[in-house]
Structure formats: C-alpha cells, structure tokens
Amino acid sequence: MESRSRSMHKLTAKICPFLFLFLAHAAHCFYLPGVAPEDFHKGDPLKVKVNKLTSIKTQLPYSYYSLPFCPPKKIVDSTENLGEVLRGDRIENSPYVFKMREPQMCTVLCRITLDAKTAKQFKEKIDDEYRVNMILDNLPLIVPIRRSDQDSSTVYQLGYHVGLKGQYSGSKEERYFIHNHLAFTVKYHRDPQTDSARIVGFEVKPYSIKHEYEGEWNEKSRLTTCDPHNKRTVVSSNTPQEVEAKKEIIFTYDVEYQESDVKWASRWDAYLLMNDDQIHWFSIVNSLMIVLFLSGMVAMIMLRTLYRDISRYNELETQEEAQEETGWKLVHGDVFRPPSNSDLLCVYVGTGVQFLGMVLVTMIFAVFGFLSPSNRGGLMTAMLLLWVFMGNFAGYASARLYKMFKGAEWKKLAFRTACMFPGIAFAIFFVLNAIIWGQKSSGAVPFGTMFALVLMWFGISVPLVFVGGYVGFKKPAIEDPVKTNKIPRQIPEQAWYMNPTFSILIGGILPFGAVFIELFFILTSIWLNQFYYIFGFLFLVFIILLITCAEITIVLCYFQLCSEDYLWWWRSYLTSGSSALYLFLYATFYFFTKLEITKLVSGLLYFGYMLIASYAFFVLTGTIGFYACFWFTRLIYSSVKID
C-alpha cells in the first residue's frame, strides 16, 4: 500500500503552507481524495462516462447527448448529489469500450449522416466554443497543451472542444470542422508485487479528419485514413471533417496506455496546477501582510486613545468638570437607545450569524481536504446542508437581540429571520432557473430538486430557526451597562467626513481590499471552468476579513460617538457590509475585462448569481461589524464612571 504522507507531501505544501505560521509544528493538513482507490488488472473493463457540454462564453451547460454524438445501446444516468445537479452535471454512460492495458487503434464508434437540424446544432456549439467533458475512474478528461513560450511547459484544459472554425487554403469563407477522432491516453501506476494498476491520468488529443473507405459502408468496412493493419494512424487534422448537411461523419478513437510514476494519491496534481502562476502566491502574501499591518496599526491607535480617554473621564472629580464633558461619554444616556426598524436589524444579524457558522465550518472541512475537487458537487452540497442546520443559531441570535430591544412577538421575528434572505435569494434563483429552462440547458434545476430545496428550507431550516428563537427569547434580556434617557438628545451638526453615507462607503474599502485578490481566483474558477483548491489561503483571508471588518467598524464607531452621534446600530452594520457594494462593482469589472460573454441570457445569469453572492457577503460582513461595535460600546461604557 502506498504511503499517504509521502505521496501527498507536494499537494499538502500547495494547499496549506501558511497555516504552519499559526499552528506551528503540531499542524497537519492533508488531502482526502473523496473516493477509495480501485485496482485494475490487465483486461479489466474501464467505464468511460460522459458529462455535460460546457462553454465559458455562454455559461449554459448542456447534456452530452443533446448533440447527435454516438449513443450506447441504452443511456443510463449516474446518480448525482445535490451539488452536482445544481452545477448542471449530467453524468451518463458512453459507447467507448476500454480494457485495462490493452491498446486500441482506429476503433470505429459509429457513422452518422447530418441533416440541416443536426448540422446547425453542431455549428452553434462550435461557435460558442463548447467543450466535451468525460470521466474515467472519477478523473475528468484533460487536453495537454504545450505552451509556445521559452520553457515550453504543458498546461491542461478541461475537456476537448466539440470542433473548430477555419478556412481552406485559398478561400476566405469560414467553415466548421468537428473533432471526430479522439486519441486517448490512460496513465496508470502499477504495483510490481500484484501487477494490478491504478489510473492516475486521463488525457486526449482531438483530431478532425475526413475518414475514407472503399465500397459501400457496413460494419466490417475498413477505413483507408486510419487502419491499424497498415499501421496508419491519425496524427494531424490536415484533411478535416467539415460540418454540413447531408455529410457523413465517422467517429473513431485510439486508446494508449502509459505507465506513470505518479501515485494514486497525487493524481489530481495535474488538474490543480492548471494555473501554476507564482504571482498568485506573491499577491496573496502581499495582501495579507498589508492588511495585517493596517490592522495592527489600527489596534494600537485604538488601545492608546481609549486608554487615555477612559483615564481622563474617570479622573473627573467636580460637578463643574463633569458638566464640561465632551466626546463619546456625553451620549451615554442615548447610546443604547433602540434603533429605528430594530426588528429588521435583528433579522439581518440572525441571518449573518447563520452565514458565519456555515462559512466557518465549510472552510474548516475544506482546509482538511474533505471538500476536494475530486468530490464533485461536495462543496455546494455541504454549504446548503450547513446553511439549513445553522438555522437554530440564526433564531437564537435574532431573538436575543430582539428581547434586548424590548420586543415581544418572537414568533413573527423567527419567521422573518427564516424567510427574509432565503426568500429573496430563492426568488432570484427561480427567475434565473426559468431563463435556463427556456434555453433547454442541463443547468436548469429539475422540479424534483427544486421541491427538495423547498422541503429543506421549510422542513428543516424554518423549524430550527423557531427552536433557536424560542431558546434565545427564554434567556434573560441583555442589560445595558448604562441607563437610557427618556428624551433623546439632539445630535449636533456633523462634519462632512462624518456624513453617514460617506463614512459607510469608506468603511467598506478595507474589508474588500482584504479579499479582492483572492476574489479574482474564485471568480476565475467559477466562470472560467477551473478548479479552486487553495483553501488554506482562503481560510487565512477569511480570518483577516473578520479582523478587518471588526476593526474598521470599531474605529468609525468611535469617531462617530466622539462627534456626539449615537445612532450607531445600523451604521455599524452598513459600514462593513458596504464592502459587498465593492464586490459587486468588481464583479462587473471582471465581467467586462475577463469574460467573453456576449449573449443577454448569459449576462443575466452572471449578474443574477453575483447579486445573490454580494447580498450574502453584505449580510455576513455586516453582522461581523455589528457584533464588533456592539462589544466595543458595551466595553467602553461599562469602563467609565457614570454619575
């Protein structure tokens, strides 16, 4: 049996190098591939499965057999998890027949004759640069592409293109050509003791070739363009197969087997290192260091300033000196006055706690490899389930705050907490799903899955929110450290830089700055069909986001109270939550600079999903800022002597 610790050393170093700074020598990050290894002996059949057709230009996946490719005798759907269905995965069997370590050459798959409709379908998919995705032993199919730069390194592309566009020599008319010959390479790691092997690589080189044969076509016909008996193989696309109505296409494939030194536990390295660009690492480290430095400076300033303020206030002895108070102590009688729309604030705070719990647990699982890319749909499934089961924390947090505001209708509050964010998100999702249905894409969530989502929401999440709300409301109310005056104090005119809108917008810049570099890679993985696996870095960025949201909100809250403005409740939430606005603006910038989306439907999908993501980010960061400010105000007003 292979040694897991040695074989995974390289990948471990990629995933979580900087966790060692925090966890010292006791730290141990590891990678769980998600499936048990399967041993194959010579001649064993290998199941090649086909997945969805994908395009980074349209973002609309389609089932493999939505195009008239060669079908097996009976198409069998594989069982998909919730995350795979939501991603648009449609995994089905294929007519490809592989036998372990038994090479094949020029195997004819089928012969089809195009009509006007099928020719148009192929042309549309070639125009939109659709790729065919296949799976062997849970490994996605990749196309090796050699770079033309100095180091001539090899990069890998997920899936092969359906076809390509080009012109015949001497002609300016653009033609469409289909990749009808696939040269597969299956890489395996052999155990010399048992002679069994494990699959560690699945590659393909696609070719477009107009196959020729003698006489009338039948099952025993031999191709003259690809004949294993004459050792004639396809090595180029010099005579490509054109896509036109009434033209026949013969689909063929080769299978080659290569022994590899790569062990089974490290077989995902080729997929995870698709963009092995050193600037990624330097950018992340640079971002983390800058934010840590700023956070440290902010913390030092706050500690010194507050210590001096509290000492001075506590040294006031005479009544005359007390009457000359200025600054944040002056508003002690109003600082804990319940805000306007306090019910809505409680709802958003509770939802933010639910998000915080979901993200934190998901990150921990991801760092330890439980949600690796090999477990397709695992990340999305885990996030949905965690969201549902974190409902009790949402109900508890909102009810505790609601009772502090002297609220009495906790059931109404619990229902709003359970339905506010999910309701808005589900409404947007439903509209987007209807649009996808209209395009007949496999990305459209089936009715059964939609029903399962609603059942999880109302059958599990809502009851848990009510349970949490009941427990939270039964707890004793949180007492304010100082008494609140009956008559509200008049707020003096504020300087221009203390204007609520201005300070809120300024407050969101630093939290966004902590994540925007990592955000680029996350958007790339989602919209450019690449894997994201650097969860160690992402976890550190998330921790720094928490610290940054807390500190920037505390600083601006302190300045606000010093200006005798005690309306801090909503502003503390909106200050850090405004980073979501910058996230959406950055997503807009990314759309116009990095993506090649031209269709209106695809653009609507992009901005719809990014709107949901930005809304979730607003709720998460806003809650962090609110609780930081809540703790801060209670701390400082309980530390001074109030006459």
XYZ file of C-alpha atoms in Angstrom:
643
model
C 0.000 0.000 0.000
C 1.274 3.468 -0.820
C 2.452 5.777 1.905
C -0.156 8.567 2.079
C 2.027 11.061 3.895
C 4.883 10.869 1.339
C 2.706 10.805 -1.762
C 0.712 13.806 -0.646
C 3.603 15.931 0.513
C 3.641 18.046 -2.632
C -0.098 18.739 -2.661
C -0.139 19.413 1.068
C 2.520 22.074 0.562
C 0.307 23.713 -2.043
C -2.893 23.693 -0.008
C -1.870 24.999 3.371
C 1.708 26.297 3.640
C 0.888 29.325 5.735
C -1.207 27.506 8.307
C 2.100 26.411 9.821
C 2.678 30.025 10.883
C -0.348 29.765 13.138
C -0.460 26.131 14.114
C 3.315 25.613 14.483
C 4.730 22.097 14.435
C 1.520 20.452 15.540
C -0.244 21.474 12.347
C -1.029 18.787 9.804
C -3.035 19.471 6.666
C -3.945 16.583 4.430
C -5.883 15.743 1.305
C -8.750 13.292 1.148
C -9.480 12.379 -2.464
C -13.119 11.564 -1.772
C -13.129 8.096 -3.316
C -11.368 4.858 -2.461
C -8.704 3.700 -4.935
C -9.718 0.977 -7.363
C -7.223 -1.603 -8.616
C -7.443 -2.873 -12.201
C -5.802 -5.935 -13.711
C -4.921 -6.368 -17.357
C -8.052 -6.792 -19.459
C -10.444 -5.378 -16.870
C -13.175 -3.204 -18.447
C -12.970 0.535 -17.723
C -16.156 2.582 -17.574
C -15.859 5.804 -19.541
C -18.627 8.244 -18.675
C -19.670 11.467 -20.390
C -20.609 14.664 -18.583
C -22.126 17.987 -19.614
C -21.008 20.184 -22.506
C -19.637 23.467 -21.109
C -18.764 26.868 -22.539
C -17.150 29.861 -20.864
C -18.831 32.072 -23.482
C -22.427 31.137 -22.640
C -22.194 29.629 -19.100
C -25.070 27.321 -20.142
C -24.260 23.598 -19.768
C -25.944 21.015 -21.970
C -26.301 17.261 -21.760
C -23.737 15.322 -23.856
C -26.475 13.622 -25.858
C -28.178 16.930 -26.671
C -25.852 16.748 -29.689
C -26.124 13.734 -32.014
C -22.984 12.008 -30.737
C -22.763 8.218 -30.887
C -25.064 6.844 -28.156
C -24.723 3.495 -26.332
C -27.456 0.856 -26.687
C -29.131 2.272 -23.572
C -28.352 5.634 -21.973
C -28.041 5.277 -18.198
C -27.884 8.314 -15.913
C -25.479 8.175 -12.981
C -26.780 9.149 -9.556
C -25.790 12.744 -8.815
C -25.656 14.525 -5.480
C -27.436 17.815 -4.817
C -24.359 19.898 -5.630
C -23.815 18.140 -8.968
C -27.423 18.749 -10.026
C -27.169 22.445 -9.121
C -23.897 22.677 -11.102
C -25.639 21.258 -14.155
C -23.690 17.975 -14.177
C -25.383 15.200 -16.166
C -23.176 12.107 -15.941
C -24.164 9.298 -18.318
C -22.639 6.151 -19.770
C -20.858 6.164 -23.147
C -20.259 3.765 -26.051
C -16.469 3.879 -25.534
C -15.058 0.462 -24.605
C -11.708 0.473 -22.767
C -9.858 -2.572 -21.435
C -7.040 -2.025 -18.962
C -3.580 -2.027 -20.586
C -4.936 -3.256 -23.920
C -4.262 -0.513 -26.521
C -6.736 0.133 -29.315
C -6.234 1.807 -32.648
C -8.796 3.289 -35.029
C -11.797 1.812 -33.272
C -14.945 2.892 -35.133
C -17.609 4.211 -32.788
C -20.396 4.937 -35.273
C -21.253 6.642 -38.545
C -23.874 9.362 -38.803
C -25.247 11.500 -41.630
C -26.057 15.075 -40.736
C -29.289 16.763 -41.685
C -29.878 20.517 -41.626
C -31.000 20.489 -37.965
C -28.090 18.446 -36.550
C -25.565 20.374 -38.648
C -26.941 23.620 -37.207
C -26.689 22.227 -33.653
C -23.031 21.297 -34.129
C -22.234 24.678 -35.696
C -23.866 26.569 -32.813
C -21.880 24.605 -30.230
C -18.630 25.090 -32.176
C -19.398 28.828 -32.472
C -19.857 29.088 -28.695
C -16.655 27.077 -28.072
C -18.341 24.248 -26.193
C -16.164 21.552 -24.655
C -16.960 17.870 -24.141
C -16.331 16.596 -20.606
C -15.696 12.929 -19.866
C -14.798 10.933 -16.748
C -12.735 7.789 -16.165
C -12.345 6.414 -12.624
C -13.556 9.772 -11.256
C -10.857 11.659 -13.207
C -12.013 14.379 -15.621
C -10.697 14.283 -19.175
C -7.973 16.846 -19.893
C -6.259 18.071 -23.070
C -2.491 18.695 -22.756
C -1.477 21.940 -24.478
C 2.196 22.822 -24.891
C 2.971 26.480 -24.337
C 4.873 28.328 -27.037
C 6.950 30.352 -24.575
C 10.562 29.765 -23.609
C 10.069 26.987 -21.068
C 7.669 25.082 -23.389
C 5.746 23.876 -20.349
C 2.495 21.910 -20.638
C -0.820 23.264 -19.412
C -4.051 21.302 -19.215
C -7.513 22.200 -20.454
C -10.613 20.572 -19.001
C -12.441 18.760 -21.794
C -11.912 18.976 -25.558
C -13.651 21.368 -27.937
C -16.544 19.998 -29.988
C -14.862 21.400 -33.073
C -13.163 24.426 -34.568
C -13.632 27.099 -37.227
C -11.243 27.739 -40.100
C -10.774 28.323 -43.829
C -9.496 26.163 -46.608
C -6.285 27.445 -48.199
C -7.114 29.959 -50.907
C -10.610 30.604 -49.506
C -11.891 33.318 -47.186
C -15.140 31.549 -46.355
C -15.256 30.343 -42.742
C -16.040 26.658 -42.303
C -16.926 24.481 -39.318
C -14.986 21.297 -38.532
C -15.778 18.644 -35.926
C -13.363 16.677 -33.749
C -14.376 13.166 -34.755
C -11.202 11.245 -33.843
C -10.041 11.094 -30.213
C -6.607 9.787 -29.235
C -6.983 8.838 -25.555
C -4.051 8.293 -23.211
C -4.731 6.448 -19.957
C -1.899 6.754 -17.445
C -1.586 4.156 -14.715
C 0.617 3.422 -11.711
C 1.472 -0.284 -11.483
C 2.077 -2.261 -8.326
C 5.014 -4.610 -9.185
C 4.016 -7.110 -6.487
C 0.401 -7.737 -7.546
C 0.690 -6.478 -11.173
C -2.508 -4.514 -10.539
C -2.683 -0.877 -11.593
C -4.429 2.330 -10.583
C -5.471 5.006 -13.043
C -3.622 8.283 -12.460
C -4.279 10.216 -15.688
C -6.881 10.574 -18.438
C -5.828 12.693 -21.439
C -6.987 13.151 -25.020
C -5.783 14.741 -28.237
C -8.754 15.555 -30.518
C -8.450 15.495 -34.298
C -10.724 16.399 -37.167
C -10.333 14.008 -40.096
C -12.493 13.153 -43.073
C -12.443 9.379 -42.941
C -12.480 7.449 -46.189
C -13.278 3.822 -47.002
C -13.691 1.622 -50.050
C -17.069 0.499 -51.388
C -20.372 0.677 -49.529
C -20.301 1.234 -45.767
C -21.035 -1.702 -43.468
C -19.956 -2.846 -40.030
C -16.895 -4.652 -41.465
C -15.698 -1.735 -43.599
C -12.048 -0.773 -43.115
C -11.004 2.850 -43.138
C -8.236 3.875 -45.501
C -7.493 7.011 -43.452
C -6.998 5.136 -40.167
C -6.075 1.440 -40.451
C -4.319 -0.470 -37.654
C -3.453 -3.297 -40.034
C -1.428 -0.953 -42.230
C -0.176 0.942 -39.162
C -1.823 4.100 -40.440
C -2.889 6.337 -37.561
C -4.339 9.802 -37.239
C -1.640 12.266 -36.184
C -2.949 15.548 -37.640
C -6.044 17.352 -38.897
C -4.741 18.101 -42.401
C -7.913 16.699 -44.034
C -10.563 17.865 -41.561
C -14.173 16.703 -41.342
C -16.489 19.551 -42.310
C -19.885 20.051 -40.658
C -22.517 20.409 -43.350
C -25.960 18.967 -44.020
C -26.031 15.594 -45.852
C -22.372 14.943 -44.997
C -21.427 11.771 -43.181
C -19.222 11.740 -40.079
C -17.391 8.655 -38.846
C -16.396 8.824 -35.159
C -13.252 6.886 -34.189
C -10.864 6.684 -31.263
C -7.494 5.325 -30.146
C -6.541 4.228 -26.635
C -2.945 4.240 -25.453
C -1.749 3.179 -22.004
C 1.279 4.752 -20.314
C 2.880 3.644 -17.077
C 3.448 6.585 -14.728
C 5.492 7.269 -11.611
C 2.649 9.415 -10.264
C 0.974 7.674 -7.360
C -2.769 7.463 -6.995
C -2.932 9.941 -4.100
C -1.132 12.580 -6.199
C -3.047 12.086 -9.419
C -5.010 15.323 -9.042
C -1.846 17.456 -9.156
C -2.124 17.940 -12.928
C -5.656 19.290 -12.526
C -4.944 21.518 -9.551
C -1.834 23.070 -11.099
C -3.555 24.256 -14.262
C -2.641 27.859 -13.473
C 0.626 27.452 -11.651
C 1.411 31.144 -11.707
C 3.740 32.395 -8.994
C 2.137 35.853 -8.994
C -0.862 34.255 -7.286
C 1.167 33.334 -4.227
C 3.043 36.632 -4.052
C -0.188 38.628 -4.409
C -1.882 36.705 -1.628
C 1.061 37.074 0.751
C 1.392 40.770 -0.096
C -2.309 41.341 0.532
C -2.232 39.504 3.844
C 0.828 41.380 5.071
C -0.607 44.796 4.175
C -3.923 44.072 5.873
C -2.226 42.613 8.955
C -0.011 45.702 9.189
C -3.004 48.058 8.883
C -4.971 46.044 11.414
C -2.078 46.158 13.870
C -1.753 49.922 13.481
C -5.494 50.417 13.976
C -5.491 48.246 17.078
C -2.534 50.152 18.595
C -4.136 53.546 17.953
C -7.442 52.422 19.423
C -5.918 50.939 22.563
C -3.785 54.023 23.285
C -6.595 56.515 22.532
C -9.234 54.677 24.535
C -6.916 54.128 27.492
C -6.210 57.870 27.638
C -9.913 58.790 27.264
C -11.131 56.406 29.959
C -8.399 57.506 32.364
C -9.299 61.175 31.837
C -13.041 60.615 32.270
C -12.563 58.612 35.448
C -10.379 61.373 36.946
C -13.185 63.982 36.692
C -13.989 64.908 40.271
C -16.076 68.046 40.476
C -19.544 68.643 39.119
C -18.260 71.581 37.067
C -15.695 69.320 35.380
C -18.363 66.708 34.743
C -20.551 69.326 33.057
C -17.711 70.181 30.702
C -17.604 66.632 29.303
C -17.063 66.290 25.595
C -16.760 63.288 23.364
C -18.283 59.852 23.493
C -19.140 59.886 27.218
C -21.553 62.737 26.600
C -24.013 60.461 24.759
C -24.056 57.695 27.392
C -27.755 58.294 28.010
C -28.666 57.649 24.366
C -26.091 55.225 23.035
C -28.186 52.138 23.844
C -31.492 53.595 22.660
C -33.134 51.002 20.325
C -32.750 51.981 16.662
C -35.496 52.504 14.121
C -36.536 49.286 12.338
C -34.955 47.291 15.141
C -36.903 44.162 14.069
C -35.251 44.215 10.647
C -31.815 44.657 12.230
C -32.433 41.587 14.393
C -33.417 39.588 11.299
C -30.267 40.566 9.418
C -28.000 39.927 12.402
C -29.511 36.466 12.891
C -29.081 35.654 9.188
C -25.475 36.857 9.362
C -24.770 34.507 12.276
C -26.207 31.681 10.186
C -23.866 32.600 7.332
C -20.873 32.934 9.631
C -21.426 29.448 11.036
C -21.893 27.967 7.571
C -18.771 29.587 6.092
C -16.585 28.798 9.103
C -17.466 25.089 9.211
C -17.226 24.796 5.407
C -13.756 26.386 5.474
C -12.535 24.003 8.158
C -13.767 20.971 6.220
C -12.245 22.332 3.000
C -8.850 23.029 4.594
C -8.640 19.412 5.740
C -9.464 18.160 2.257
C -12.943 16.784 2.837
C -14.344 19.007 0.064
C -11.660 18.412 -2.563
C -12.405 18.942 -6.288
C -12.475 15.167 -6.800
C -15.705 15.111 -4.799
C -17.845 16.786 -7.468
C -20.632 18.900 -6.010
C -19.414 18.226 -2.464
C -18.702 21.867 -1.661
C -22.125 23.111 -2.748
C -23.927 20.225 -1.042
C -22.048 20.858 2.209
C -22.800 24.594 2.125
C -26.522 24.028 1.585
C -26.775 21.439 4.362
C -24.760 23.578 6.772
C -26.913 26.610 5.965
C -30.030 24.619 6.799
C -28.693 23.223 10.077
C -27.287 26.582 11.211
C -30.869 27.887 11.399
C -31.018 27.413 15.167
C -28.094 29.839 15.627
C -29.894 32.400 13.448
C -33.056 32.136 15.548
C -31.120 32.341 18.811
C -29.058 35.402 17.818
C -32.021 37.370 16.453
C -34.249 36.547 19.459
C -31.580 37.593 21.996
C -31.139 40.958 20.305
C -34.906 41.347 19.864
C -35.540 40.820 23.577
C -32.873 43.400 24.432
C -34.869 45.861 22.301
C -37.949 45.049 24.446
C -39.622 43.104 21.618
C -42.455 40.680 22.413
C -43.515 38.952 19.150
C -40.629 36.495 18.852
C -42.560 34.045 16.611
C -43.099 36.731 13.996
C -39.416 37.630 14.212
C -38.338 33.975 13.871
C -40.458 33.566 10.736
C -38.970 36.698 9.165
C -35.455 35.501 10.052
C -36.149 32.116 8.444
C -37.622 33.611 5.261
C -36.032 37.012 4.583
C -32.712 36.110 2.947
C -33.694 32.657 1.590
C -36.888 34.133 0.141
C -35.076 36.896 -1.773
C -32.309 34.526 -2.926
C -34.823 31.848 -3.968
C -36.895 34.380 -5.919
C -33.838 35.467 -7.936
C -32.764 31.837 -8.343
C -36.244 30.836 -9.558
C -36.246 33.558 -12.230
C -32.742 32.573 -13.382
C -33.750 28.912 -13.454
C -36.758 29.766 -15.620
C -34.419 31.546 -18.040
C -32.156 28.457 -18.146
C -35.203 26.241 -18.739
C -36.062 28.423 -21.707
C -32.620 27.704 -23.171
C -33.161 23.918 -22.684
C -29.912 23.747 -20.725
C -28.972 20.926 -18.355
C -28.105 23.673 -15.862
C -31.839 24.094 -15.181
C -32.662 22.591 -11.791
C -35.315 19.838 -12.188
C -38.650 20.154 -10.411
C -37.770 17.301 -8.024
C -34.587 19.048 -6.889
C -36.424 22.370 -6.546
C -39.003 20.626 -4.367
C -36.188 19.097 -2.261
C -34.689 22.577 -1.723
C -38.041 23.990 -0.600
C -38.531 20.966 1.672
C -35.098 21.531 3.267
C -35.970 25.184 3.756
C -39.415 24.789 5.319
C -38.994 21.283 6.726
C -35.642 21.725 8.480
C -34.351 25.314 8.427
C -37.574 27.111 9.471
C -38.297 24.776 12.438
C -34.675 25.093 13.606
C -34.917 28.904 13.468
C -38.060 28.716 15.643
C -36.286 26.389 18.102
C -33.339 28.790 18.314
C -35.689 31.754 18.663
C -37.597 30.063 21.496
C -34.396 29.288 23.411
C -32.982 32.777 22.818
C -36.170 34.544 23.895
C -36.395 32.483 27.101
C -32.947 33.672 28.140
C -32.733 36.754 30.401
C -32.547 40.002 28.440
C -29.103 41.535 27.887
C -28.809 44.505 30.248
C -27.324 47.801 29.098
C -24.250 48.990 31.027
C -25.787 52.487 31.365
C -29.352 53.763 31.632
C -31.096 55.314 28.643
C -32.626 58.781 28.968
C -36.341 59.175 28.293
C -35.853 62.153 25.998
C -33.482 61.671 23.037
C -30.520 64.013 22.894
C -30.219 66.312 19.916
C -27.372 65.326 17.602
C -25.152 68.284 16.682
C -24.372 69.117 13.070
C -21.710 66.741 11.768
C -18.593 67.461 9.734
C -18.746 66.447 6.051
C -16.460 63.447 6.594
C -18.783 62.125 9.323
C -21.743 62.081 6.957
C -23.327 58.583 7.268
C -23.196 57.826 3.537
C -19.571 58.896 3.229
C -18.324 57.037 6.312
C -20.275 53.889 5.351
C -18.751 53.838 1.859
C -15.256 54.475 3.239
C -15.696 51.672 5.761
C -16.228 49.014 3.090
C -12.949 49.641 1.275
C -10.604 47.907 3.719
C -12.599 44.644 4.085
C -12.893 44.437 0.308
C -9.157 45.089 -0.002
C -8.551 42.023 2.151
C -10.313 39.692 -0.270
C -10.244 41.194 -3.751
C -7.101 39.350 -4.929
C -8.473 36.012 -3.771
C -11.800 37.019 -5.277
C -10.188 37.112 -8.728
C -9.193 33.453 -8.459
C -12.584 32.434 -7.072
C -14.392 34.142 -9.963
C -11.976 32.526 -12.414
C -12.673 29.074 -11.005
C -16.445 29.603 -11.179
C -16.824 31.302 -14.551
C -13.788 30.014 -16.477
C -14.349 26.357 -15.589
C -11.248 25.812 -13.456
C -10.605 24.147 -10.122
C -10.208 26.137 -6.899
C -8.286 24.311 -4.218
C -6.210 26.784 -2.185
C -8.481 26.581 0.841
C -5.598 27.128 3.276
C -5.050 30.609 1.853
C -8.771 31.242 1.627
C -9.194 30.392 5.295
C -6.459 32.890 6.233
C -8.084 35.540 4.026
C -11.412 34.850 5.733
C -9.882 35.272 9.209
C -8.287 38.541 8.126
C -11.632 39.632 6.673
C -13.218 39.062 10.096
C -10.487 41.092 11.823
C -10.634 43.892 9.257
C -14.441 44.195 9.363
C -14.352 44.326 13.154
C -11.573 46.898 13.424
C -12.715 49.321 10.736
C -16.226 49.329 12.224
C -14.880 49.947 15.741
C -12.703 52.844 14.547
C -15.510 54.579 12.655
C -17.945 53.920 15.513
C -15.501 55.550 17.934
C -15.197 58.652 15.718
C -18.983 58.768 15.395
C -19.538 58.651 19.165
C -16.856 61.289 19.687
C -18.891 63.501 17.349
C -21.858 63.005 19.726
C -23.764 60.939 17.158
C -25.241 57.948 18.988
C -27.098 56.353 16.030
C -24.532 53.589 15.654
C -26.673 50.435 15.395
C -27.475 50.423 11.710
C -24.348 52.322 10.728
C -22.106 49.666 12.292
C -23.888 47.017 10.194
C -23.747 49.042 6.988
C -20.130 50.170 7.448
C -18.558 46.749 6.999
C -21.497 45.498 4.920
C -20.794 48.151 2.278
C -17.845 46.004 1.145
C -20.497 43.980 -0.728
C -21.059 47.005 -2.985
C -17.385 46.968 -3.958
C -17.602 43.210 -4.504
C -20.452 43.670 -6.988
C -18.628 46.530 -8.723
C -15.529 44.329 -9.008
C -17.668 41.506 -10.416
C -18.946 43.983 -13.039
C -15.367 44.977 -13.869
C -14.410 41.291 -14.136
C -17.338 40.641 -16.495
C -16.243 43.301 -18.987
C -12.493 42.665 -18.795
C -12.052 38.895 -18.332
C -15.138 37.178 -19.731
C -16.197 36.817 -23.354
C -19.917 36.594 -22.665
C -21.955 38.205 -25.445
C -25.428 36.676 -25.047
C -28.028 38.554 -22.993
C -29.185 35.369 -21.220
C -25.642 34.534 -20.097
C -25.127 38.090 -18.860
C -28.363 37.908 -16.848
C -27.198 34.643 -15.275
C -23.836 36.141 -14.335
C -25.216 39.288 -12.726
C -28.087 37.387 -11.090
C -25.786 34.939 -9.346
C -23.280 37.664 -8.439
C -26.145 39.705 -6.958
C -27.018 36.763 -4.671
C -23.328 36.357 -3.744
C -22.952 40.088 -2.994
C -26.131 40.073 -0.883
C -24.782 37.128 1.120
C -21.449 38.925 1.538
C -23.309 42.021 2.784
C -25.179 40.019 5.428
C -22.002 38.230 6.560
C -19.679 41.258 6.804
C -22.413 43.496 8.219
C -23.041 41.081 11.083
C -19.324 40.883 11.885
C -19.091 44.683 12.042
C -22.264 44.950 14.121
C -21.113 42.487 16.790
C -17.685 44.115 16.962
C -19.266 47.519 17.540
C -21.797 46.030 19.976
C -18.983 44.546 22.068
C -16.942 47.753 21.804
C -19.694 50.126 23.002
C -20.634 47.881 25.917
C -16.969 47.637 26.891
C -16.178 51.354 26.909
C -19.406 52.479 28.609
C -19.030 49.866 31.324
C -15.440 51.061 31.933
C -16.239 54.655 32.912
C -17.929 56.110 35.973
C -21.366 57.466 35.078
C -22.897 59.820 37.656
